[in-house]
mmCIF file of C-alpha atoms and ligand atoms in Angstrom:
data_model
loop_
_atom_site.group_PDB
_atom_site.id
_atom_site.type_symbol
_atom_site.label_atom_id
_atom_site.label_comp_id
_atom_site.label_asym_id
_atom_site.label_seq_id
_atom_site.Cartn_x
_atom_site.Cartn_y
_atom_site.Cartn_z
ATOM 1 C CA UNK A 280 5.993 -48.235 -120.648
ATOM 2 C CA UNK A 281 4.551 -45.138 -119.318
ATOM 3 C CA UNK A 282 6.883 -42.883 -117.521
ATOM 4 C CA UNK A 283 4.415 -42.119 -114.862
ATOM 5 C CA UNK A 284 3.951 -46.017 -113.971
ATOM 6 C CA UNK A 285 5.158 -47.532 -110.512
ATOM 7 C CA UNK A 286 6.377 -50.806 -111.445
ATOM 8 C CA UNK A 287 7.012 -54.062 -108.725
ATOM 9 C CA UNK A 288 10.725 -53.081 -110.538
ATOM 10 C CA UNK A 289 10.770 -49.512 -109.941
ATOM 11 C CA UNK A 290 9.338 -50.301 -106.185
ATOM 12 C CA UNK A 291 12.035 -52.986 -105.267
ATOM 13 C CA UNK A 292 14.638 -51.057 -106.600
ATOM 14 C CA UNK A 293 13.540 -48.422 -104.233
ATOM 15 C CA UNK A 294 13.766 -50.546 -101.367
ATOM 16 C CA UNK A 295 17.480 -51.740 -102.377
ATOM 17 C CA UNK A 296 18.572 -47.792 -102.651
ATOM 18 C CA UNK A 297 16.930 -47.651 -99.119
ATOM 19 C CA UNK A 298 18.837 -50.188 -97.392
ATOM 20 C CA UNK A 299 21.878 -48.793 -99.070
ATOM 21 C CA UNK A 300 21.493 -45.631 -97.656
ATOM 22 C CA UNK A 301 20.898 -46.922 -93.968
ATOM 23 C CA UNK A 302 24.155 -48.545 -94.408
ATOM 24 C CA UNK A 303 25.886 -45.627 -95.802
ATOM 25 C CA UNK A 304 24.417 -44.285 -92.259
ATOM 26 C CA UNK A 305 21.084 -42.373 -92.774
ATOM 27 C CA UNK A 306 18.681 -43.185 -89.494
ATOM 28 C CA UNK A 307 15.637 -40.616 -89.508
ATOM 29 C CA UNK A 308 13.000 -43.358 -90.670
ATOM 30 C CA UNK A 309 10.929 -40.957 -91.974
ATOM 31 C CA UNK A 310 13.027 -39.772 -94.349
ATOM 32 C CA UNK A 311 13.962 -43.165 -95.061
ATOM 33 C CA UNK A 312 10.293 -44.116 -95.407
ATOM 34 C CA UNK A 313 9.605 -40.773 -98.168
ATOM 35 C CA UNK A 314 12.308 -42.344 -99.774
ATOM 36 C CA UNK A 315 10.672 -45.429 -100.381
ATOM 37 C CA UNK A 316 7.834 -43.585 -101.345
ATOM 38 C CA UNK A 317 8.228 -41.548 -103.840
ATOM 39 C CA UNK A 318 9.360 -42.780 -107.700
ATOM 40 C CA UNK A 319 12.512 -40.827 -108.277
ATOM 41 C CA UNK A 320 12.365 -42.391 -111.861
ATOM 42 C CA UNK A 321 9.084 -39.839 -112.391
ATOM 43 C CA UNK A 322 11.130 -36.954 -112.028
ATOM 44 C CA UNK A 323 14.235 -37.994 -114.840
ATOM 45 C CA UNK A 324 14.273 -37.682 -118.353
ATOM 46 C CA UNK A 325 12.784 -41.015 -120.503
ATOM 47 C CA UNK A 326 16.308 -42.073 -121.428
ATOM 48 C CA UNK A 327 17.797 -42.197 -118.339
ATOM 49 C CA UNK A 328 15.218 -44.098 -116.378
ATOM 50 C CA UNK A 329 16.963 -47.147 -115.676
ATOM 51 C CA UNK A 330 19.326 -45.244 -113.664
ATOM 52 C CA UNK A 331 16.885 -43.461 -111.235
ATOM 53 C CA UNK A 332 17.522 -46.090 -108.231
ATOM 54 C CA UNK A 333 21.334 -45.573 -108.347
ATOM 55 C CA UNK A 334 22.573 -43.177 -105.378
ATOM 56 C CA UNK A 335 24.256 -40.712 -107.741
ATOM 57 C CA UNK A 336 22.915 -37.305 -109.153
ATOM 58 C CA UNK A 337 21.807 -36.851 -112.709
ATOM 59 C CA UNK A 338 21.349 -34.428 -115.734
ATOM 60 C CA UNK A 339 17.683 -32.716 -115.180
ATOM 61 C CA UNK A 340 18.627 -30.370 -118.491
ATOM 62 C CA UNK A 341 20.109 -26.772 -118.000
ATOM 63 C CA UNK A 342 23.225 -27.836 -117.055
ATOM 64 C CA UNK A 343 21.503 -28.402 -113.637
ATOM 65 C CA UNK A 344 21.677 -31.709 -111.507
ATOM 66 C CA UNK A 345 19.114 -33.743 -109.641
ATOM 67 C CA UNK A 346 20.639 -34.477 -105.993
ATOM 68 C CA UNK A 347 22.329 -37.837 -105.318
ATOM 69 C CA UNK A 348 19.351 -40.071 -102.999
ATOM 70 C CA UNK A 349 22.006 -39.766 -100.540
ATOM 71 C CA UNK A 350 22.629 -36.129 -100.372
ATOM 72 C CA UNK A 351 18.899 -35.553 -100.642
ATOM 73 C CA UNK A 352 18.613 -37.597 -97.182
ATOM 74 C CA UNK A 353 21.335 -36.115 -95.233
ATOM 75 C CA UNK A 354 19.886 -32.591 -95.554
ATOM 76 C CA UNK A 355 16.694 -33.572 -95.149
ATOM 77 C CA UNK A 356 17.933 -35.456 -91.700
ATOM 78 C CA UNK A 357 19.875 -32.075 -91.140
ATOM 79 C CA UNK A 358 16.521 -30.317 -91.074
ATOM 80 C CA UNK A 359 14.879 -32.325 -88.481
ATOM 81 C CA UNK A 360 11.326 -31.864 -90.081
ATOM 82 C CA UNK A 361 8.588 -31.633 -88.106
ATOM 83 C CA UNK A 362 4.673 -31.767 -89.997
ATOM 84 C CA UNK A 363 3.896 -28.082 -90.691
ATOM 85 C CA UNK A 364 6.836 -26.889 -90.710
ATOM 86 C CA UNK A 365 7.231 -24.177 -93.413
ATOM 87 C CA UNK A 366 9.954 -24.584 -95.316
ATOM 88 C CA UNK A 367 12.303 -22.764 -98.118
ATOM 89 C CA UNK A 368 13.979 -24.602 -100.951
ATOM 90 C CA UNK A 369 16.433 -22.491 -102.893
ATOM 91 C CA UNK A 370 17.014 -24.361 -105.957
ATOM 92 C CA UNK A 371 13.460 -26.510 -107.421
ATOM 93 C CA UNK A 372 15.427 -28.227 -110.116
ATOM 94 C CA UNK A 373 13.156 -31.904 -111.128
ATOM 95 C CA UNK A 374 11.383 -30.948 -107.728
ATOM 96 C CA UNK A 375 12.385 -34.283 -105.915
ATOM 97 C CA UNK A 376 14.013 -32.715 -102.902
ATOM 98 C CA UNK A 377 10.770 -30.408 -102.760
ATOM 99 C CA UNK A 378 8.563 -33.392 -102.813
ATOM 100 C CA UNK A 379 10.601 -35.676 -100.307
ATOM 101 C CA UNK A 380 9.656 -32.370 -97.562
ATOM 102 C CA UNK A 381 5.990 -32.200 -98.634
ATOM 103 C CA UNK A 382 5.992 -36.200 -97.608
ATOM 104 C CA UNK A 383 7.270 -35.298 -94.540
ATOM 105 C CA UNK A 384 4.709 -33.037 -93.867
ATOM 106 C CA UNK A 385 5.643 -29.692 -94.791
ATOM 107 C CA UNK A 386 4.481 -26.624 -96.408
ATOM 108 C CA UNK A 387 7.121 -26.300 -98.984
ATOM 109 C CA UNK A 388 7.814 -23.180 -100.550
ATOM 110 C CA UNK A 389 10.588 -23.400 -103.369
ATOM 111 C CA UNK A 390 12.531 -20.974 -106.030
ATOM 112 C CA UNK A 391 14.329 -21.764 -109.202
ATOM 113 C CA UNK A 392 16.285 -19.533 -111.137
ATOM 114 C CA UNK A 393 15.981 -21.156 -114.496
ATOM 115 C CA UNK A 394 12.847 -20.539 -116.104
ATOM 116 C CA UNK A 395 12.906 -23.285 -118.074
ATOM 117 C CA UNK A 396 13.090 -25.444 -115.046
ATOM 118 C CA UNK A 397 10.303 -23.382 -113.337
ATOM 119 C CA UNK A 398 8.031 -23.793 -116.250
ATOM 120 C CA UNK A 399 9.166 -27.736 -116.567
ATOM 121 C CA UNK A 400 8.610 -28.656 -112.994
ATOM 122 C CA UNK A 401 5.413 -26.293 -112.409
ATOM 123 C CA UNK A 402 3.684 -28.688 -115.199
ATOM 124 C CA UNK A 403 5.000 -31.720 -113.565
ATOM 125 C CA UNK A 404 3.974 -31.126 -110.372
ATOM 126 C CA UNK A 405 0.508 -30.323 -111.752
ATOM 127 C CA UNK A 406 0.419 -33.197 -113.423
ATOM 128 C CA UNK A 407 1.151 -35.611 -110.502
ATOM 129 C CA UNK A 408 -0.908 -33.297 -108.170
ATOM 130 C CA UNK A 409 1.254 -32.189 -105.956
ATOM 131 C CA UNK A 410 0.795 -28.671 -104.512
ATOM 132 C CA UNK A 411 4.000 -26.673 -103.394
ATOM 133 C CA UNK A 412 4.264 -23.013 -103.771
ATOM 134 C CA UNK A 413 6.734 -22.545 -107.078
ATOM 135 C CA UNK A 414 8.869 -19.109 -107.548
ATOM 136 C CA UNK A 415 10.993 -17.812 -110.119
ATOM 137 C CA UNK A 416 14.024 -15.844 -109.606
ATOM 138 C CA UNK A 417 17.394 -15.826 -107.465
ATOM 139 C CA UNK A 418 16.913 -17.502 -104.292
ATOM 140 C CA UNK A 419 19.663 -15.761 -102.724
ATOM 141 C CA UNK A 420 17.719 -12.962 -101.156
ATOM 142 C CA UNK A 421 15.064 -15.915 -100.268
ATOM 143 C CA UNK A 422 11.343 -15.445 -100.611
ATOM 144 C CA UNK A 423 10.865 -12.335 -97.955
ATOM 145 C CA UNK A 424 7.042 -11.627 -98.889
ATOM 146 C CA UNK A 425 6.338 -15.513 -97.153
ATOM 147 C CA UNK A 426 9.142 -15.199 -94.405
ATOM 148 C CA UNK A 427 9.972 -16.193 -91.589
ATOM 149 C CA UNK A 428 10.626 -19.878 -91.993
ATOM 150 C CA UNK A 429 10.900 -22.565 -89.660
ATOM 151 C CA UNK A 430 13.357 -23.704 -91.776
ATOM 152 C CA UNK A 431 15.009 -23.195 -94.611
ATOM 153 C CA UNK A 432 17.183 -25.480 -97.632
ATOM 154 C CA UNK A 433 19.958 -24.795 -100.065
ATOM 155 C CA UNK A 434 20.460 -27.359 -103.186
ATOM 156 C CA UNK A 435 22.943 -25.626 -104.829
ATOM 157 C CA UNK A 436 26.861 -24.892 -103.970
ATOM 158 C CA UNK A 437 26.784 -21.712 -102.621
ATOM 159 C CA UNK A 438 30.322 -19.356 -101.685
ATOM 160 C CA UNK A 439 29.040 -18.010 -98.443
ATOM 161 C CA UNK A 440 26.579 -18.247 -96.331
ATOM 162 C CA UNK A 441 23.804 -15.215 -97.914
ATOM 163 C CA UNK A 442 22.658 -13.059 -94.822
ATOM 164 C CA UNK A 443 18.745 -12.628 -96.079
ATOM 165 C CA UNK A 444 18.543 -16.544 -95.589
ATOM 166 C CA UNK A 445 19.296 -16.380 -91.791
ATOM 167 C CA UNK A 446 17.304 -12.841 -91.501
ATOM 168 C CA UNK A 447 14.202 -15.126 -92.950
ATOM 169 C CA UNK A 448 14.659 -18.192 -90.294
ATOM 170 C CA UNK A 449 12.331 -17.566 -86.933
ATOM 171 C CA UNK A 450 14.627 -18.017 -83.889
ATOM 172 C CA UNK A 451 15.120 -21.528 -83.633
ATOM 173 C CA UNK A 452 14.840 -22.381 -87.037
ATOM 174 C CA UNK A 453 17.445 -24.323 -89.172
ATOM 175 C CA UNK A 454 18.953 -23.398 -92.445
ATOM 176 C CA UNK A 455 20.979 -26.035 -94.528
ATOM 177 C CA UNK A 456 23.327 -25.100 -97.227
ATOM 178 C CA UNK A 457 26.682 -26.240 -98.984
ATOM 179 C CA UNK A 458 29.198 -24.193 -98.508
ATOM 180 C CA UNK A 459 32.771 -24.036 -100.813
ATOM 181 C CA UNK A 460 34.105 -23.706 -103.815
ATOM 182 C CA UNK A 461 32.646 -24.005 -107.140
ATOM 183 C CA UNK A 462 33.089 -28.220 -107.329
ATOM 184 C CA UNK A 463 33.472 -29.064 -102.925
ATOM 185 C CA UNK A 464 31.276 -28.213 -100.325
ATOM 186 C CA UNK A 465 30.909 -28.869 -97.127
ATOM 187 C CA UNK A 466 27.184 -28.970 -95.831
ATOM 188 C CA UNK A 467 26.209 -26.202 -93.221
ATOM 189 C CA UNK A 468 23.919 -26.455 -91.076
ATOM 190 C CA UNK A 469 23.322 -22.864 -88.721
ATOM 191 C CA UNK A 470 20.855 -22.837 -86.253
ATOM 192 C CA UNK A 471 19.452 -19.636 -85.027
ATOM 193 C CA UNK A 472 19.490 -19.868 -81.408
ATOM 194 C CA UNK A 473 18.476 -15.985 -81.022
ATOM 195 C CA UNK A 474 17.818 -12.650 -83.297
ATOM 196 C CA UNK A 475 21.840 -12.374 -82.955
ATOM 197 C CA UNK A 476 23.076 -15.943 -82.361
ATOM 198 C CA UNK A 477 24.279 -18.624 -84.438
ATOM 199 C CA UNK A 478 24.950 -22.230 -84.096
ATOM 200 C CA UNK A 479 27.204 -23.435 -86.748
ATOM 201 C CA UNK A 480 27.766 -27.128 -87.728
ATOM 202 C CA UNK A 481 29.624 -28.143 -91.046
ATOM 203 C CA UNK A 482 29.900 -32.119 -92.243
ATOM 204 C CA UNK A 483 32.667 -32.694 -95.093
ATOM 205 C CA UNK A 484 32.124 -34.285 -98.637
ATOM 206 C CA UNK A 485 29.414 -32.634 -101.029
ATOM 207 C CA UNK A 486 29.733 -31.824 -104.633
ATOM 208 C CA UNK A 487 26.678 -29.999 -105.269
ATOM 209 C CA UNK A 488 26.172 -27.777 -108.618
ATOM 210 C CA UNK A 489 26.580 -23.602 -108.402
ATOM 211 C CA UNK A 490 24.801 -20.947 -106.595
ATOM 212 C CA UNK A 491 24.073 -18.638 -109.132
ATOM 213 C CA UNK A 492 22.738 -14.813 -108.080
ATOM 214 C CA UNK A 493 23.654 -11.900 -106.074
ATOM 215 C CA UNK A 494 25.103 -13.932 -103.078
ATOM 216 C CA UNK A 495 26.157 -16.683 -105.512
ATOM 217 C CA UNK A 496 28.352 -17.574 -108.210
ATOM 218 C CA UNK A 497 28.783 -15.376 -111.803
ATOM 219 C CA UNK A 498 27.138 -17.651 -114.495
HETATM 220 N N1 SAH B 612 16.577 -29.648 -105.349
HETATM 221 C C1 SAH B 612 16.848 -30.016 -106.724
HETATM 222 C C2 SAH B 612 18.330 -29.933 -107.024
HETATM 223 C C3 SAH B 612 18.559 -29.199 -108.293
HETATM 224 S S1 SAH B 612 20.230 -28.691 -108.622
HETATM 225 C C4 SAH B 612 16.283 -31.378 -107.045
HETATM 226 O O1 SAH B 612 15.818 -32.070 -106.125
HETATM 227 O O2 SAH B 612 16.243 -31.749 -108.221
HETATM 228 C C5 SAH B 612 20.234 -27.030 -108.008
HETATM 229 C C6 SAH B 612 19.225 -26.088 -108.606
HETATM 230 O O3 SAH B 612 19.488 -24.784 -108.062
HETATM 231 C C7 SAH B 612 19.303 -25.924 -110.122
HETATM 232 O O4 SAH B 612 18.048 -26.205 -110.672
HETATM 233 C C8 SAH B 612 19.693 -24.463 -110.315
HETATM 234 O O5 SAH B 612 19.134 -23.875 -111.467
HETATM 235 C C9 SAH B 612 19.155 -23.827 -109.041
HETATM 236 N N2 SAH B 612 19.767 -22.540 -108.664
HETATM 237 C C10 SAH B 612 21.052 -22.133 -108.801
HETATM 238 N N3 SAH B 612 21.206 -20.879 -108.323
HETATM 239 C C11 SAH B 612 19.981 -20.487 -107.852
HETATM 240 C C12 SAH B 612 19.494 -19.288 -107.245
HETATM 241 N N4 SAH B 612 20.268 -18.234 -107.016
HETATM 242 N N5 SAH B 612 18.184 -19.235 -106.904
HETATM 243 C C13 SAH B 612 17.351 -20.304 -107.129
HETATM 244 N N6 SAH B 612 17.758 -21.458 -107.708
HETATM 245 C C14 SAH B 612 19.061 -21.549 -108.059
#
């Protein structure tokens, strides 16, 4: 079987992980509806295919994780996207998370820090014709030569929250990040209500890999 096939399988599994996560209390139907768009089994490795439906994260290579279907909803319901919003990801990994933002509309800027993960997912996202704008490098400091954002997206476990991100957001713009130790998070969510004003939310429970980089972890 090819692994860039969309099987009646692969589609009604999608549906089941769907219905899971609307009981496990996601609600923003478009998300929901990206969700049941896009194959998440395109984005894992041949081997573990069979597992791409199940709402748990898995190996990408690297060391480095692709976000549990659940997780991947939440902060994309955190970010409340609206079509044309421009948006930050700091941390590309398979590109999933990336793509589930460009469904919803947006223009999706992203950064990875592993280069072989950049030059992975650049060819993969070629390849199924998707066009985001890929970066290289520590994410920590953001992307300031595109800034400001309307909003902005953390996928790795970061120790605080880094001051460039919130710098980059235009006033009213959100910025979504786990926040904690090396293993725990919690997931913040700041909204900048003015140049010097903050709105800070937090919601318990994430497990999200490091934050490497100048406002990260050490390797
Ligand atoms: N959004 C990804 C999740 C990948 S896991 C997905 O949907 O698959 C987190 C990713 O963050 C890893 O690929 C890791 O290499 C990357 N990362 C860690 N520290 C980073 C940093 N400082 N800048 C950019 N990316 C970083």
């Amino acid at each position: 079987m090819l692994k860039l096939e969309d099987t009646y399988l692969h589609k009604g599994k999608r549906k089941a992980l769907v219905s899971e996560l609307r009981i496990k209390g996601i609600q923003n139907e478009a998300v929901l509806e990206a969700i049941n768009t896009l194959p998440r089994h395109f984005f894992f490795d041949t081997a573990l295919i069979s597992h791409a439906y199940e709402d748990k994260a898995f190996p990408i290579g690297e060391g480095q994780t692709i976000s549990q279907p659940y997780t991947v909803a939440f902060q994309s319901s955190l970010l409340a996207v609206s079509p044309g919003d421009k948006i930050l990801e700091i941390g590309t990994g398979s590109g999933y998370q990336a793509c589930i933002l460009h469904l919803l509309g947006a223009k999706v800027i992203s950064i990875e820090y592993q280069k072989k993960l950049f030059d992975h997912t650049s060819r993969f996202l070629k390849r199924l014709g998707i066009q985001l704008q890929l970066f290289y490098g520590d994410g920590t400091g953001g992307v300031p030569t595109l800034a400001p954002y309307d909003k902005i997206i953390v996928t790795a476990g970061a120790p605080v929250v880094p001051d460039a991100l919130i710098q980059q957001l235009k006033i009213g713009g959100i910025l979504v990040i786990p926040v904690g130790d090396r293993t725990k998070q919690a997931m913040v969510k700041i909204t900048k209500k003015s140049a010097t004003e903050i709105l800070r939310e937090e919601f318990e429970g994430f497990a999200f890999v490091p934050l490497l980089g100048k406002d990260g972890w050490n390797a």
